[in-house]
């Protein structure tokens, strides 16, 4: 069984990433359960998705301390959900920083040194410049697919099946862009 917790900010494509992982599971002949928590995502708030893949899954919830992978599309979100990661699990983080509303209004400041802190606390932490690689692929909006490429490589997932899942989940007019984004994440991590 594989437990993945995806965390990000509204608009970063966390829900698409979870659908791609669900499609990957189906194509691989596995059972999969998804659970999404949107919060204030339309206003830039947190989005968390639980993805569980295995022979037979009964519950869609990834419990604290049981995630094989925490896939975070933003650094502060990684710090917020890292307690879901099990010992020896993979923390994969997009280096992008998106200021939450309290930071934008001046009521709070974005925490300094988060990347270094996470690298010090989590043995198997990886930071990826997904935004930059997505721009290189053709659109900053493909950072989520860059992250899936990196996840596929780091976790030894079947590349061909994941590529097929990506193609099945994105509109045809964006397939070439997303295929390139996936390849960059896979090759460079």
Coordinates of C-alpha atoms in Angstrom, one line a residue:
X1 CA 0.0 0.0 0.0
X2 CA 1.1 3.5 -0.8
X3 CA -0.2 6.6 1.1
X4 CA 0.4 10.0 -0.5
X5 CA -0.6 13.3 1.0
X6 CA -0.7 16.2 -1.4
X7 CA -0.7 19.7 0.0
X8 CA -0.8 23.1 -1.7
X9 CA -2.6 26.3 -2.3
X10 CA -5.8 26.8 -4.3
X11 CA -4.9 27.0 -8.0
X12 CA -1.7 25.0 -7.9
X13 CA -3.3 21.8 -9.3
X14 CA -3.3 19.6 -6.3
X15 CA -6.7 18.1 -7.3
X16 CA -5.4 17.3 -10.9
X17 CA -2.4 15.7 -9.3
X18 CA -4.6 13.5 -7.2
X19 CA -6.7 12.5 -10.2
X20 CA -3.5 11.6 -12.1
X21 CA -2.4 9.4 -9.2
X22 CA -5.8 7.8 -9.1
X23 CA -5.7 7.1 -12.8
X24 CA -2.1 5.7 -12.4
X25 CA -3.5 3.3 -9.8
X26 CA -6.3 2.2 -12.0
X27 CA -4.0 1.6 -15.0
X28 CA -1.6 -0.4 -12.8
X29 CA -4.5 -2.6 -11.7
X30 CA -4.6 -1.3 -8.1
X31 CA -7.4 0.0 -5.9
X32 CA -7.3 3.7 -5.1
X33 CA -9.2 6.0 -2.7
X34 CA -9.0 9.8 -2.8
X35 CA -10.2 12.4 -0.2
X36 CA -10.0 16.1 -0.8
X37 CA -10.1 19.0 1.7
X38 CA -10.6 22.3 -0.1
X39 CA -10.9 24.9 2.7
X40 CA -10.7 28.4 1.2
X41 CA -8.9 27.2 -1.9
X42 CA -10.6 29.6 -4.3
X43 CA -9.1 32.4 -2.3
X44 CA -5.6 31.0 -2.2
X45 CA -6.2 28.9 0.9
X46 CA -4.8 25.4 1.7
X47 CA -5.8 22.3 -0.3
X48 CA -5.0 18.8 1.0
X49 CA -5.7 15.6 -0.9
X50 CA -5.3 12.1 0.5
X51 CA -4.4 9.4 -2.0
X52 CA -4.2 5.7 -1.0
X53 CA -3.2 3.0 -3.5
X54 CA -3.0 -0.7 -2.9
X55 CA -4.6 -4.1 -3.6
X56 CA -7.7 -3.2 -1.6
X57 CA -8.3 0.1 0.1
X58 CA -11.1 0.6 2.6
X59 CA -10.5 4.1 3.8
X60 CA -9.5 7.3 1.8
X61 CA -7.8 8.9 4.8
X62 CA -4.0 9.1 5.3
X63 CA -3.5 9.2 9.0
X64 CA -0.8 11.3 10.7
X65 CA 2.5 9.5 10.7
X66 CA 1.5 7.1 7.9
X67 CA 2.2 8.9 4.6
X68 CA 4.8 7.2 2.5
X69 CA 5.0 10.5 0.5
X70 CA 4.1 14.1 1.3
X71 CA 4.0 15.9 -2.0
X72 CA 3.9 19.7 -1.2
X73 CA 3.4 22.3 -3.9
X74 CA 4.5 25.1 -1.6
X75 CA 7.1 25.3 1.2
X76 CA 4.9 26.6 4.0
X77 CA 2.3 23.9 3.2
X78 CA 5.1 21.3 3.5
X79 CA 5.9 22.5 7.0
X80 CA 2.2 22.5 7.9
X81 CA 1.6 18.8 6.9
X82 CA 5.0 17.2 7.5
X83 CA 3.7 15.4 10.6
X84 CA 1.7 13.1 8.2
X85 CA 5.0 11.6 6.9
X86 CA 6.0 8.3 8.3
X87 CA 9.6 7.6 9.4
X88 CA 11.7 7.1 6.3
X89 CA 9.0 8.6 4.1
X90 CA 9.7 11.0 1.2
X91 CA 9.0 14.7 1.5
X92 CA 8.9 16.2 -2.0
X93 CA 8.6 20.0 -2.0
X94 CA 8.1 22.6 -4.7
X95 CA 10.4 25.5 -3.7
X96 CA 7.8 28.1 -4.6
X97 CA 6.6 30.4 -1.8
X98 CA 3.1 31.8 -1.9
X99 CA 2.3 34.3 0.7
X100 CA -0.8 33.6 2.7
X101 CA -3.3 36.4 3.3
X102 CA -1.9 37.3 6.8
X103 CA 1.6 37.9 5.2
X104 CA 0.1 39.9 2.4
X105 CA -1.8 42.2 4.8
X106 CA 1.2 42.6 7.0
X107 CA -0.4 40.8 10.0
X108 CA 2.3 38.1 9.9
X109 CA 5.6 37.4 8.1
X110 CA 6.5 34.4 6.1
X111 CA 8.7 32.1 8.2
X112 CA 12.4 32.4 7.4
X113 CA 14.6 29.3 6.9
X114 CA 11.8 26.8 6.3
X115 CA 13.7 24.9 3.6
X116 CA 16.7 24.5 5.8
X117 CA 14.5 23.5 8.8
X118 CA 12.7 20.9 6.8
X119 CA 16.0 19.5 5.3
X120 CA 17.3 19.2 8.9
X121 CA 14.1 17.5 10.3
X122 CA 13.2 15.1 7.4
X123 CA 15.9 12.6 6.4
X124 CA 14.4 12.0 2.9
X125 CA 13.5 15.6 1.9
X126 CA 13.8 16.8 -1.7
X127 CA 13.2 20.4 -2.9
X128 CA 12.4 20.9 -6.6
X129 CA 12.3 24.2 -8.5
X130 CA 9.1 23.0 -10.2
X131 CA 7.9 26.5 -11.1
X132 CA 11.1 27.2 -13.1
X133 CA 11.0 23.8 -14.8
X134 CA 7.3 24.2 -15.7
X135 CA 8.0 27.6 -17.2
X136 CA 10.8 25.9 -19.3
X137 CA 8.2 23.4 -20.4
X138 CA 5.9 26.1 -21.5
X139 CA 3.7 27.2 -18.6
X140 CA 4.1 27.8 -14.9
X141 CA 0.7 26.1 -14.4
X142 CA 2.4 22.7 -15.1
X143 CA 4.5 22.8 -11.9
X144 CA 2.2 20.1 -10.5
X145 CA 3.0 17.8 -13.4
X146 CA 6.8 18.5 -12.9
X147 CA 6.3 17.4 -9.3
X148 CA 4.5 14.2 -10.4
X149 CA 7.5 13.4 -12.7
X150 CA 9.9 13.9 -9.7
X151 CA 7.6 11.7 -7.5
X152 CA 7.5 9.0 -10.1
X153 CA 11.3 8.9 -10.2
X154 CA 12.0 9.2 -6.5
X155 CA 9.4 6.5 -5.6
X156 CA 10.2 4.0 -8.3
X157 CA 6.8 4.2 -9.9
X158 CA 6.3 2.9 -13.5
X159 CA 7.2 5.8 -15.8
X160 CA 5.1 4.6 -18.8
X161 CA 2.0 4.1 -16.7
X162 CA 2.4 7.5 -15.1
X163 CA 2.9 9.2 -18.5
X164 CA -0.3 7.5 -19.7
X165 CA -2.2 8.7 -16.6
X166 CA -1.0 12.3 -17.2
X167 CA -2.1 12.1 -20.8
X168 CA -5.5 10.7 -19.8
X169 CA -6.2 13.5 -17.2
X170 CA -5.2 16.6 -19.1
X171 CA -7.0 18.2 -22.0
X172 CA -5.6 17.2 -25.4
X173 CA -4.5 20.8 -26.2
X174 CA -2.2 20.8 -23.1
X175 CA -0.8 17.2 -23.5
X176 CA 2.5 18.1 -25.1
X177 CA 3.2 20.8 -22.5
X178 CA 2.4 18.4 -19.7
X179 CA 4.4 15.6 -21.2
X180 CA 7.4 17.9 -21.3
X181 CA 6.8 19.1 -17.8
X182 CA 6.6 15.5 -16.5
X183 CA 9.8 14.6 -18.4
X184 CA 11.7 17.5 -16.8
X185 CA 10.6 16.5 -13.3
X186 CA 11.5 12.9 -13.9
X187 CA 14.9 13.6 -15.5
X188 CA 16.2 16.3 -13.2
X189 CA 15.2 15.2 -9.7

